Amino acid sequence: MANLYYDLNDYFYESNDFPIDDYKQVRNSRNFTGKVVLTTGSSSGIGEGIVKLFSVLGASVVVTGLNATEITRVAEECQELSPNKLKPLEIVADLTKTDDVNRLLNETIKTFGKLDVLVNNAGVLKLSPLRDPNFMHVFDQTISINLRAYLELSQLAVPYLDKTNGTIISTSSIASSLP
């Protein structure tokens, strides 16, 4: 699979403010016209920045998350940022549910006919002390979204990515190094 690395730190601000001018500056740096990009957790935070960046670069994008209102907001902004005003695919999906993971990929392929880039970005940070009776439940939820969902979606996507010489990008946070 081809590799893609792009430093998104310059395009993500703690305030979740994504200045349009910053996106326009990168428009000519890479061309993703005709490419299909699925970014999990793209209805807010870093995922929102990633999906907006790929929109600016001309890709057809999938905006997904748990909140339909936020998904629509981000999708509308992506369409405005897209050089060809491409309408993103909007999918509400809970990545802890196998049926939702399958539906997410199937709807992407049904709509666009292919997948070029999978960005595994969705994640949670839930902390619970060992003494908490809900510790294992919180742990299971965290592993389910931060690890299992990445692997499950990646495994399902590989046959489609092989056809396009596509790539998988997986994000993580500094929380992985916290004690």
Tab-separated table of C-alpha atoms in Angstrom:
chain	number	residue	atom	x	y	z
A	1	MET	CA	0.000	0.000	0.000
A	2	ALA	CA	1.148	3.543	-0.695
A	3	ASN	CA	2.100	5.704	2.257
A	4	LEU	CA	0.754	9.125	3.108
A	5	TYR	CA	1.973	11.352	5.878
A	6	TYR	CA	0.719	14.837	6.433
A	7	ASP	CA	1.382	16.853	9.584
A	8	LEU	CA	-2.058	17.984	10.685
A	9	ASN	CA	-0.826	19.798	13.779
A	10	ASP	CA	-0.661	23.018	11.786
A	11	TYR	CA	-4.354	22.678	10.951
A	12	PHE	CA	-5.819	21.731	14.319
A	13	TYR	CA	-6.408	24.298	16.993
A	14	GLU	CA	-7.478	23.629	20.546
A	15	SER	CA	-10.496	25.899	20.025
A	16	ASN	CA	-11.678	23.679	17.142
A	17	ASP	CA	-11.384	26.733	14.918
A	18	PHE	CA	-10.244	25.719	11.461
A	19	PRO	CA	-9.412	28.928	9.558
A	20	ILE	CA	-10.380	28.558	5.911
A	21	ASP	CA	-7.252	30.417	4.800
A	22	ASP	CA	-5.076	27.719	6.382
A	23	TYR	CA	-6.833	25.072	4.318
A	24	LYS	CA	-6.554	27.071	1.123
A	25	GLN	CA	-2.774	27.301	1.606
A	26	VAL	CA	-2.441	23.524	1.333
A	27	ARG	CA	-4.789	23.137	-1.631
A	28	ASN	CA	-1.940	22.899	-4.124
A	29	SER	CA	0.345	20.769	-1.935
A	30	ARG	CA	-1.322	17.460	-2.863
A	31	ASN	CA	-4.138	16.499	-5.168
A	32	PHE	CA	-6.692	13.955	-4.006
A	33	THR	CA	-9.198	14.560	-6.790
A	34	GLY	CA	-10.941	11.275	-7.521
A	35	LYS	CA	-9.820	9.720	-4.231
A	36	VAL	CA	-12.229	8.474	-1.550
A	37	VAL	CA	-11.330	9.050	2.099
A	38	LEU	CA	-13.159	7.548	5.083
A	39	THR	CA	-12.232	9.210	8.393
A	40	THR	CA	-13.720	7.832	11.610
A	41	GLY	CA	-14.542	10.289	14.360
A	42	SER	CA	-14.729	13.079	11.803
A	43	SER	CA	-17.652	14.971	13.312
A	44	SER	CA	-15.388	16.866	15.730
A	45	GLY	CA	-11.844	17.440	16.913
A	46	ILE	CA	-8.840	16.220	14.976
A	47	GLY	CA	-11.039	14.047	12.748
A	48	GLU	CA	-12.942	17.147	11.696
A	49	GLY	CA	-9.666	18.788	10.729
A	50	ILE	CA	-8.553	15.715	8.802
A	51	VAL	CA	-11.773	15.408	6.798
A	52	LYS	CA	-11.745	19.136	6.020
A	53	LEU	CA	-8.154	18.926	4.826
A	54	PHE	CA	-8.933	16.027	2.490
A	55	SER	CA	-11.949	17.987	1.206
A	56	VAL	CA	-9.728	20.953	0.391
A	57	LEU	CA	-7.388	18.583	-1.436
A	58	GLY	CA	-10.264	17.452	-3.672
A	59	ALA	CA	-11.148	14.073	-2.154
A	60	SER	CA	-14.626	12.624	-1.813
A	61	VAL	CA	-14.999	12.218	1.944
A	62	VAL	CA	-17.101	10.291	4.426
A	63	VAL	CA	-18.030	12.179	7.596
A	64	THR	CA	-18.934	9.861	10.439
A	65	GLY	CA	-19.491	9.920	14.176
A	66	LEU	CA	-22.221	9.493	16.754
A	67	ASN	CA	-23.972	12.878	16.500
A	68	ALA	CA	-26.038	13.416	13.331
A	69	THR	CA	-26.220	17.184	13.840
A	70	GLU	CA	-22.445	17.509	14.090
A	71	ILE	CA	-21.937	15.186	11.128
A	72	THR	CA	-24.189	17.384	8.992
A	73	ARG	CA	-22.441	20.567	10.165
A	74	VAL	CA	-19.014	19.192	9.264
A	75	ALA	CA	-20.279	17.769	5.953
A	76	GLU	CA	-21.673	21.166	4.939
A	77	GLU	CA	-18.360	22.834	5.789
A	78	CYS	CA	-16.457	20.163	3.848
A	79	GLN	CA	-18.646	20.703	0.796
A	80	GLU	CA	-17.964	24.440	0.970
A	81	LEU	CA	-14.201	23.824	1.251
A	82	SER	CA	-14.119	21.300	-1.596
A	83	PRO	CA	-12.778	22.786	-4.859
A	84	ASN	CA	-15.579	21.015	-6.777
A	85	LYS	CA	-18.157	21.390	-3.978
A	86	LEU	CA	-18.342	17.606	-3.565
A	87	LYS	CA	-21.066	16.499	-1.160
A	88	PRO	CA	-19.664	14.258	1.593
A	89	LEU	CA	-21.324	11.009	2.546
A	90	GLU	CA	-22.791	11.350	6.063
A	91	ILE	CA	-23.014	8.238	8.246
A	92	VAL	CA	-23.958	7.948	11.908
A	93	ALA	CA	-22.122	4.895	13.241
A	94	ASP	CA	-21.126	3.456	16.595
A	95	LEU	CA	-17.796	1.745	15.966
A	96	THR	CA	-18.243	-0.498	18.998
A	97	LYS	CA	-20.987	-2.289	17.041
A	98	THR	CA	-19.892	-4.694	14.312
A	99	ASP	CA	-23.072	-4.064	12.309
A	100	ASP	CA	-22.305	-0.326	12.249
A	101	VAL	CA	-18.697	-0.940	11.201
A	102	ASN	CA	-19.880	-3.150	8.328
A	103	ARG	CA	-22.550	-0.626	7.321
A	104	LEU	CA	-20.020	2.222	7.362
A	105	LEU	CA	-17.729	0.461	4.917
A	106	ASN	CA	-20.547	-0.983	2.787
A	107	GLU	CA	-22.247	2.422	2.363
A	108	THR	CA	-18.911	3.990	1.453
A	109	ILE	CA	-18.272	1.388	-1.257
A	110	LYS	CA	-21.894	1.502	-2.466
A	111	THR	CA	-21.747	5.301	-2.802
A	112	PHE	CA	-18.270	5.762	-4.253
A	113	GLY	CA	-17.379	2.328	-5.632
A	114	LYS	CA	-13.986	2.281	-3.939
A	115	LEU	CA	-11.862	3.354	-0.979
A	116	ASP	CA	-8.433	4.984	-1.263
A	117	VAL	CA	-7.695	6.112	2.295
A	118	LEU	CA	-8.989	4.887	5.648
A	119	VAL	CA	-8.216	7.203	8.556
A	120	ASN	CA	-8.766	5.445	11.880
A	121	ASN	CA	-9.222	8.435	14.138
A	122	ALA	CA	-12.189	7.830	16.466
A	123	GLY	CA	-11.146	7.485	20.073
A	124	VAL	CA	-12.160	8.059	23.654
A	125	LEU	CA	-10.341	8.891	26.848
A	126	LYS	CA	-12.184	7.488	29.817
A	127	LEU	CA	-10.353	7.271	33.093
A	128	SER	CA	-11.487	5.151	35.991
A	129	PRO	CA	-9.631	4.253	39.186
A	130	LEU	CA	-9.073	0.562	39.902
A	131	ARG	CA	-11.302	0.824	42.969
A	132	ASP	CA	-14.255	1.936	40.840
A	133	PRO	CA	-16.784	-0.902	40.490
A	134	ASN	CA	-17.239	0.139	36.833
A	135	PHE	CA	-13.528	-0.076	36.053
A	136	MET	CA	-13.749	-3.102	33.746
A	137	HIS	CA	-16.769	-1.680	31.913
A	138	VAL	CA	-14.890	1.575	31.250
A	139	PHE	CA	-11.817	-0.421	30.227
A	140	ASP	CA	-13.831	-2.571	27.795
A	141	GLN	CA	-15.417	0.523	26.210
A	142	THR	CA	-12.034	2.173	25.776
A	143	ILE	CA	-10.426	-0.904	24.210
A	144	SER	CA	-13.458	-1.433	21.986
A	145	ILE	CA	-13.259	1.997	20.377
A	146	ASN	CA	-9.532	2.755	20.630
A	147	LEU	CA	-8.226	-0.623	19.476
A	148	ARG	CA	-10.834	-3.130	18.347
A	149	ALA	CA	-12.683	-0.723	16.034
A	150	TYR	CA	-9.407	0.270	14.332
A	151	LEU	CA	-8.516	-3.350	13.685
A	152	GLU	CA	-11.996	-4.444	12.639
A	153	LEU	CA	-12.490	-1.607	10.147
A	154	SER	CA	-8.940	-1.968	8.834
A	155	GLN	CA	-9.395	-5.697	8.248
A	156	LEU	CA	-12.653	-5.106	6.377
A	157	ALA	CA	-11.137	-2.262	4.321
A	158	VAL	CA	-7.960	-4.040	3.179
A	159	PRO	CA	-9.524	-5.782	0.135
A	160	TYR	CA	-10.816	-2.423	-1.145
A	161	LEU	CA	-7.582	-0.601	-0.352
A	162	ASP	CA	-5.588	-3.288	-2.183
A	163	LYS	CA	-7.598	-2.544	-5.344
A	164	THR	CA	-6.686	1.171	-5.227
A	165	ASN	CA	-3.178	0.824	-3.805
A	166	GLY	CA	-4.690	2.699	-0.875
A	167	THR	CA	-3.479	3.328	2.613
A	168	ILE	CA	-4.525	3.214	6.252
A	169	ILE	CA	-3.694	6.074	8.589
A	170	SER	CA	-4.226	5.460	12.299
A	171	THR	CA	-4.052	8.280	14.794
A	172	SER	CA	-3.400	8.077	18.493
A	173	SER	CA	-3.077	10.563	21.284
A	174	ILE	CA	-0.595	11.386	23.963
A	175	ALA	CA	-2.999	9.692	26.356
A	176	SER	CA	-1.468	6.383	25.294
A	177	SER	CA	1.700	7.337	27.142
A	178	LEU	CA	0.021	8.493	30.351
A	179	PRO	CA	0.433	6.291	33.408
